[in-house]
Backbone as CSV, one residue per row, in Angstrom:
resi,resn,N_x,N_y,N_z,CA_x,CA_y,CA_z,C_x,C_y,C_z
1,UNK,182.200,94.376,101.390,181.019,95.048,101.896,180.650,96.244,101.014
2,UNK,181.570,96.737,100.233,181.419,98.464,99.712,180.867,97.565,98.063
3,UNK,180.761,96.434,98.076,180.137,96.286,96.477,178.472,96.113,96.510
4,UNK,178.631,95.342,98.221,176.683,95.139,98.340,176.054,96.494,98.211
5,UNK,176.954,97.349,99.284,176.107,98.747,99.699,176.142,99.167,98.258
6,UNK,176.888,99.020,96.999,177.062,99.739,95.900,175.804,99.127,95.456
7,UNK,175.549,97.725,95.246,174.579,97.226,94.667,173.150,97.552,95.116
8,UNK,173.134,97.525,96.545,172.254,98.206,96.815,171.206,99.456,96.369
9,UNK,172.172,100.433,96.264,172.221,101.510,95.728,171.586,101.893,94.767
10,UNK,172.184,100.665,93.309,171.833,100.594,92.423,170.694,100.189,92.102
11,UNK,170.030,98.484,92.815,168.893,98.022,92.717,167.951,99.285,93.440
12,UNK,168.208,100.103,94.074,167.186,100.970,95.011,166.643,102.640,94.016
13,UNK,167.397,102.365,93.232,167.133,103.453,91.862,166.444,103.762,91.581
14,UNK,165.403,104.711,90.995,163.636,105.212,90.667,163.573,104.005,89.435
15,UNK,165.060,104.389,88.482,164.739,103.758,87.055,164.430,102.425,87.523
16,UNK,165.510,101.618,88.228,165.612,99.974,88.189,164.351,99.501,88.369
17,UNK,163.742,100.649,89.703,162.588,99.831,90.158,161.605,100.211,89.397
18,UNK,161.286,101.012,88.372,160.494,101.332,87.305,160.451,100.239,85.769
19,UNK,161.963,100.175,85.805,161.805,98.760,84.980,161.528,97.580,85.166
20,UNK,161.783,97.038,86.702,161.278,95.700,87.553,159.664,95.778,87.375
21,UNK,159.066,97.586,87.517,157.333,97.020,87.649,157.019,96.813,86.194
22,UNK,157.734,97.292,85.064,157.371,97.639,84.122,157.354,96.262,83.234
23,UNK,158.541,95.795,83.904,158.993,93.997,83.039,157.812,93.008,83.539
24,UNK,157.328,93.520,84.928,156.002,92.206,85.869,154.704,92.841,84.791
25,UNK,154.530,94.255,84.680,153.404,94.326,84.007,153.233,93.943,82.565
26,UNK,154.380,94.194,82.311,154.401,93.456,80.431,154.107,91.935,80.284
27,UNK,154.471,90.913,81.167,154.870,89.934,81.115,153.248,89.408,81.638
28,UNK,153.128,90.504,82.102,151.173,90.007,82.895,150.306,90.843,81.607
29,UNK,150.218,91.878,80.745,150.250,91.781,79.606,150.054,91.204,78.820
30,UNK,151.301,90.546,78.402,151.459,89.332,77.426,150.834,88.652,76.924
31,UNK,150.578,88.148,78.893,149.476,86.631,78.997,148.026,87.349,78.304
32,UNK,147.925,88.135,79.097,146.103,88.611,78.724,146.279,88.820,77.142
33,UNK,146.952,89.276,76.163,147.107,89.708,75.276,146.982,88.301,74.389
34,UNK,147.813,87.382,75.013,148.104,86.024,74.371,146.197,85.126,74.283
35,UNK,145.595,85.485,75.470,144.127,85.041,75.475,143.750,85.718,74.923
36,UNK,143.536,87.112,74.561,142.651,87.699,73.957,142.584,86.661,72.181
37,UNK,144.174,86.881,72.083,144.081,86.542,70.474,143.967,85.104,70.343
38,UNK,144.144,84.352,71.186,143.689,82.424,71.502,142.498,82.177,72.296
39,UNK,141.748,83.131,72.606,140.453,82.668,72.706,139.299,83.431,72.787
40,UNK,139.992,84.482,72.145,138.591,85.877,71.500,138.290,86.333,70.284
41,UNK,139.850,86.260,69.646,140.013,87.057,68.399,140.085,85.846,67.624
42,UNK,141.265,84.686,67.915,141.375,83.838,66.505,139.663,82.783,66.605
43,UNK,139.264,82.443,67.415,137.900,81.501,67.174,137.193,82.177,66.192
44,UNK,136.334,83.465,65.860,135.506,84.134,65.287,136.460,83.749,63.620
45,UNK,137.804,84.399,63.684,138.015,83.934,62.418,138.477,82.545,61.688
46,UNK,138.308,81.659,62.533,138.638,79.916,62.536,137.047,80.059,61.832
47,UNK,136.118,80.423,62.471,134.602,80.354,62.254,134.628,80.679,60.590
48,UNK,134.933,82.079,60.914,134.609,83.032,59.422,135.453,82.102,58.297
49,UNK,136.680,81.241,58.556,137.511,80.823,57.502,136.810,79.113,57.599
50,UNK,135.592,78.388,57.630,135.353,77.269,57.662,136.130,76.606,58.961
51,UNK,136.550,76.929,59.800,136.449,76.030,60.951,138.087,75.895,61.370
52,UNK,138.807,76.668,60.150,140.332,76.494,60.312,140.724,77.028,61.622
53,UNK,141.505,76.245,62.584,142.611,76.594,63.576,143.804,76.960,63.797
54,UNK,143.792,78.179,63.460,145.259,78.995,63.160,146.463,78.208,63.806
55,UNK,146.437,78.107,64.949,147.266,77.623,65.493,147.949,75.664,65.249
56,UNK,147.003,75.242,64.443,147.144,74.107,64.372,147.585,74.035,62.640
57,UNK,147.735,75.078,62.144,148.002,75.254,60.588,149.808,74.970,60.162
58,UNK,150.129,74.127,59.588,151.051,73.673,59.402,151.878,73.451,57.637
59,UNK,152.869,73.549,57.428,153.240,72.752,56.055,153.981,71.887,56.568
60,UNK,153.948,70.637,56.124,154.734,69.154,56.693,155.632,69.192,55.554
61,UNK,156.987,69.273,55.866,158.170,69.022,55.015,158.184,67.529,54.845
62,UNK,158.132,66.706,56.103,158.594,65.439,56.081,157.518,64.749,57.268
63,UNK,156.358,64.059,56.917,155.864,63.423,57.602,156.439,62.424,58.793
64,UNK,155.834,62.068,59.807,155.913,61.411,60.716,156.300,59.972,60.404
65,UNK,157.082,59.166,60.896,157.121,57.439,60.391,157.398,56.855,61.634
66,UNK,156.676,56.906,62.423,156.274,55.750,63.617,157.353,54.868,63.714
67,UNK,157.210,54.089,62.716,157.327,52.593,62.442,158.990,52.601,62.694
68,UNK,159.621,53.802,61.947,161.053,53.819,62.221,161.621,54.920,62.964
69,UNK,161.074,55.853,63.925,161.161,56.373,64.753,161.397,58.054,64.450
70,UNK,160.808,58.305,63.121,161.472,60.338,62.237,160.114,60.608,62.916
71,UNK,160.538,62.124,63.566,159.375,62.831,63.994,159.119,63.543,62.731
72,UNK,157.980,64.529,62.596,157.418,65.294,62.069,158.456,66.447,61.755
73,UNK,158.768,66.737,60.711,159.251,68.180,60.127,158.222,68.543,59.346
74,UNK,157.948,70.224,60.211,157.002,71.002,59.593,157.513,72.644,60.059
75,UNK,156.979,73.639,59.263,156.714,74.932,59.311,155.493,75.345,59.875
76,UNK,155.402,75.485,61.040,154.022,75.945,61.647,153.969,77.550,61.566
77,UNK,153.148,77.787,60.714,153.231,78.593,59.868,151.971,80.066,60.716
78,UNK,151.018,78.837,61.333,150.029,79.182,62.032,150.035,79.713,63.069
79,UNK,150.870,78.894,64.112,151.722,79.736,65.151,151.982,80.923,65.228
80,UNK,152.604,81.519,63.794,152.795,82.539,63.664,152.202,83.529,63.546
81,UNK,151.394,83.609,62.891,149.987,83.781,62.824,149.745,84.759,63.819
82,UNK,149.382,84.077,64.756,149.007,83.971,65.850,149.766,84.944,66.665
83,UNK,151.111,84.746,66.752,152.085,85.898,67.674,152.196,86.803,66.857
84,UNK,152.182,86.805,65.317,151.922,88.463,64.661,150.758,89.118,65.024
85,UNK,149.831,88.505,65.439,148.778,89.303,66.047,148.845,89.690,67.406
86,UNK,149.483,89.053,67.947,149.284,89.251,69.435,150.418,90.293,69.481
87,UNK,151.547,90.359,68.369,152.648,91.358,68.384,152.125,93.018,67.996
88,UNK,151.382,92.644,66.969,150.249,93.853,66.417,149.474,94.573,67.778
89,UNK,148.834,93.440,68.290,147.781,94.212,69.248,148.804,95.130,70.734
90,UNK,149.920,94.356,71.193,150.286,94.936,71.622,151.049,96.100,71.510
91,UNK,151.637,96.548,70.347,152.589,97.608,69.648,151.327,98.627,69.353
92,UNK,150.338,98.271,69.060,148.898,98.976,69.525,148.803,99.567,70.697
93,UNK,148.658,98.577,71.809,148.844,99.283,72.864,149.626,100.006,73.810
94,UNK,151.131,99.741,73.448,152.023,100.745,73.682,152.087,102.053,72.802
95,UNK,151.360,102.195,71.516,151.867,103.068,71.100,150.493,104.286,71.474
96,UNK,149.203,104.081,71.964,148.272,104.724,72.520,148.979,105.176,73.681
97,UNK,149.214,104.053,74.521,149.890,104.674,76.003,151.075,106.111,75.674
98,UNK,151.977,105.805,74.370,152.955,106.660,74.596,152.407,107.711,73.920
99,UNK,151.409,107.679,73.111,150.580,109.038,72.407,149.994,109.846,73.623
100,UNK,149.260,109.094,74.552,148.590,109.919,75.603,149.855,110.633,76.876
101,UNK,150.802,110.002,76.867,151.821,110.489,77.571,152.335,111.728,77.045
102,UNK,152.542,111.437,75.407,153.206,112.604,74.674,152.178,114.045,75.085
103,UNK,150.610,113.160,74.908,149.683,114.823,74.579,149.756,115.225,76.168
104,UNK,150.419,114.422,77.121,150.049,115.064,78.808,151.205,116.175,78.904
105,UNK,152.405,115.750,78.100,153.723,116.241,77.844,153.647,117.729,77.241
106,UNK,152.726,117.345,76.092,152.233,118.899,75.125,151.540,119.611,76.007
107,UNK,150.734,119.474,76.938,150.273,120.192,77.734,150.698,121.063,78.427
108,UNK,151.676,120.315,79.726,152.283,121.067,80.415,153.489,121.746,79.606
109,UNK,154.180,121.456,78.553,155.066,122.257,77.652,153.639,123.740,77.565
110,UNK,153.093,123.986,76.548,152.138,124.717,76.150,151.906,125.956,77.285
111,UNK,151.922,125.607,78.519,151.777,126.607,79.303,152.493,127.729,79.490
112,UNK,151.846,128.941,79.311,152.698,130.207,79.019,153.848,130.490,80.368
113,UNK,154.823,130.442,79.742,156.281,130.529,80.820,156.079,132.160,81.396
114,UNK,156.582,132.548,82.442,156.727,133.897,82.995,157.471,134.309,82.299
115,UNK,157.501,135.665,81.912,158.776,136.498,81.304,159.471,136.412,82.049
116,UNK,161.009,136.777,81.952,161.888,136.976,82.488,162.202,138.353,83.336
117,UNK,162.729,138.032,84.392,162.856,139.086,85.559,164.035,140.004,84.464
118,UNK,163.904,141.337,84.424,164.624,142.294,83.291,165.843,142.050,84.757
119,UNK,167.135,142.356,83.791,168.514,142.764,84.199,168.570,143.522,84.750
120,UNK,170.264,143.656,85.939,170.448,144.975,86.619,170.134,145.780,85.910
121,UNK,171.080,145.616,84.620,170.598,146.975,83.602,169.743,147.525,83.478
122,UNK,168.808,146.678,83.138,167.661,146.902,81.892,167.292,147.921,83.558
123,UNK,167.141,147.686,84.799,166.169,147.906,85.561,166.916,149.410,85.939
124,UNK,168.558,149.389,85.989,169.231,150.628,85.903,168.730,151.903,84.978
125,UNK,168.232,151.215,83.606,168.361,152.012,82.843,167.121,152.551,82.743
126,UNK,166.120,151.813,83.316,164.552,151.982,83.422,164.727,153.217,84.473
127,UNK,165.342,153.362,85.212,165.759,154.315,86.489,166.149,155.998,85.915
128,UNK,166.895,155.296,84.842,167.508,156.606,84.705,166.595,157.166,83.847
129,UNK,165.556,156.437,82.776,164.783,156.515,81.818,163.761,157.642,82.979
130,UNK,163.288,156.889,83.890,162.194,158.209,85.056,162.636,159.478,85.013
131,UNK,163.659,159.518,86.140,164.325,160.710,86.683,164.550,161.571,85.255
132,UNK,164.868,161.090,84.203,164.555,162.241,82.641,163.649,162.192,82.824
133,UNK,162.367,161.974,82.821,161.172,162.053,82.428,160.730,163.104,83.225
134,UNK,160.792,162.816,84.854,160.703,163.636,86.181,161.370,165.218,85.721
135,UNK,162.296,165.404,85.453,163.251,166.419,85.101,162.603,167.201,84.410
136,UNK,162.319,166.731,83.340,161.018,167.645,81.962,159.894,168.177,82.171
């Protein structure tokens, strides 16, 4: 019983459950990120490059032979393509998110701190500093 309540514990954490929303939103992310660049970004340049389909771009090491049953060996080269961009756009967008976090960070840093409350001393000696003064 003392390992559930431990586990408990653990899954019930600010961090855990900050990384659970953080892993659903990346992963929902992804997807949108994955359409943007398969059906926003790469068409225009399939267009601009004569009609080429990134994703369908290949080098064939070893063609297909039906007849005796060898699949296709190839380097889909295009594929790649494809997830370097979608890797780009997103490292894009984490790195805005963590710039605007940093400048919310510089902010509240920046704000002028209170001086410090002076020492018994200092406030002793401020005391004795009067009463001379008073005296004269």
């Amino acid at each position: 019983m003392g390992m559930l309540k431990e586990f408990k514990e653990f899954a019930m954490r600010g961090s855990v459950v900050d990384l659970a929303v953080g892993v659903i939103i990346g992963g929902a992310f992804g997807k949108i990120v994955t359409s943007l660049v398969n059906d926003i970004i790469m068409p225009p340049i399939g267009f601009l490059t004569g009609g080429i389909d990134f994703s369908e771009m290949k080098y064939v090491i070893q063609p297909a032979d039906e007849a005796n049953g060898v699949a296709e060996t190839a380097i889909n080269f295009g594929n790649f393509i494809n997830i370097v961009i979608e890797f780009i756009i997103i490292a894009f967008c984490i790195f805005m998110v963590i710039k605007g976090i940093n400048s919310l960070k510089r902010k509240k840093e920046e704000a002028p701190a209170a001086p410090p409350a002076p020492t018994k001393e200092e406030l002793l000696l401020t005391e004795i500093r009067d009463l001379l003064k008073a005296k004269q």
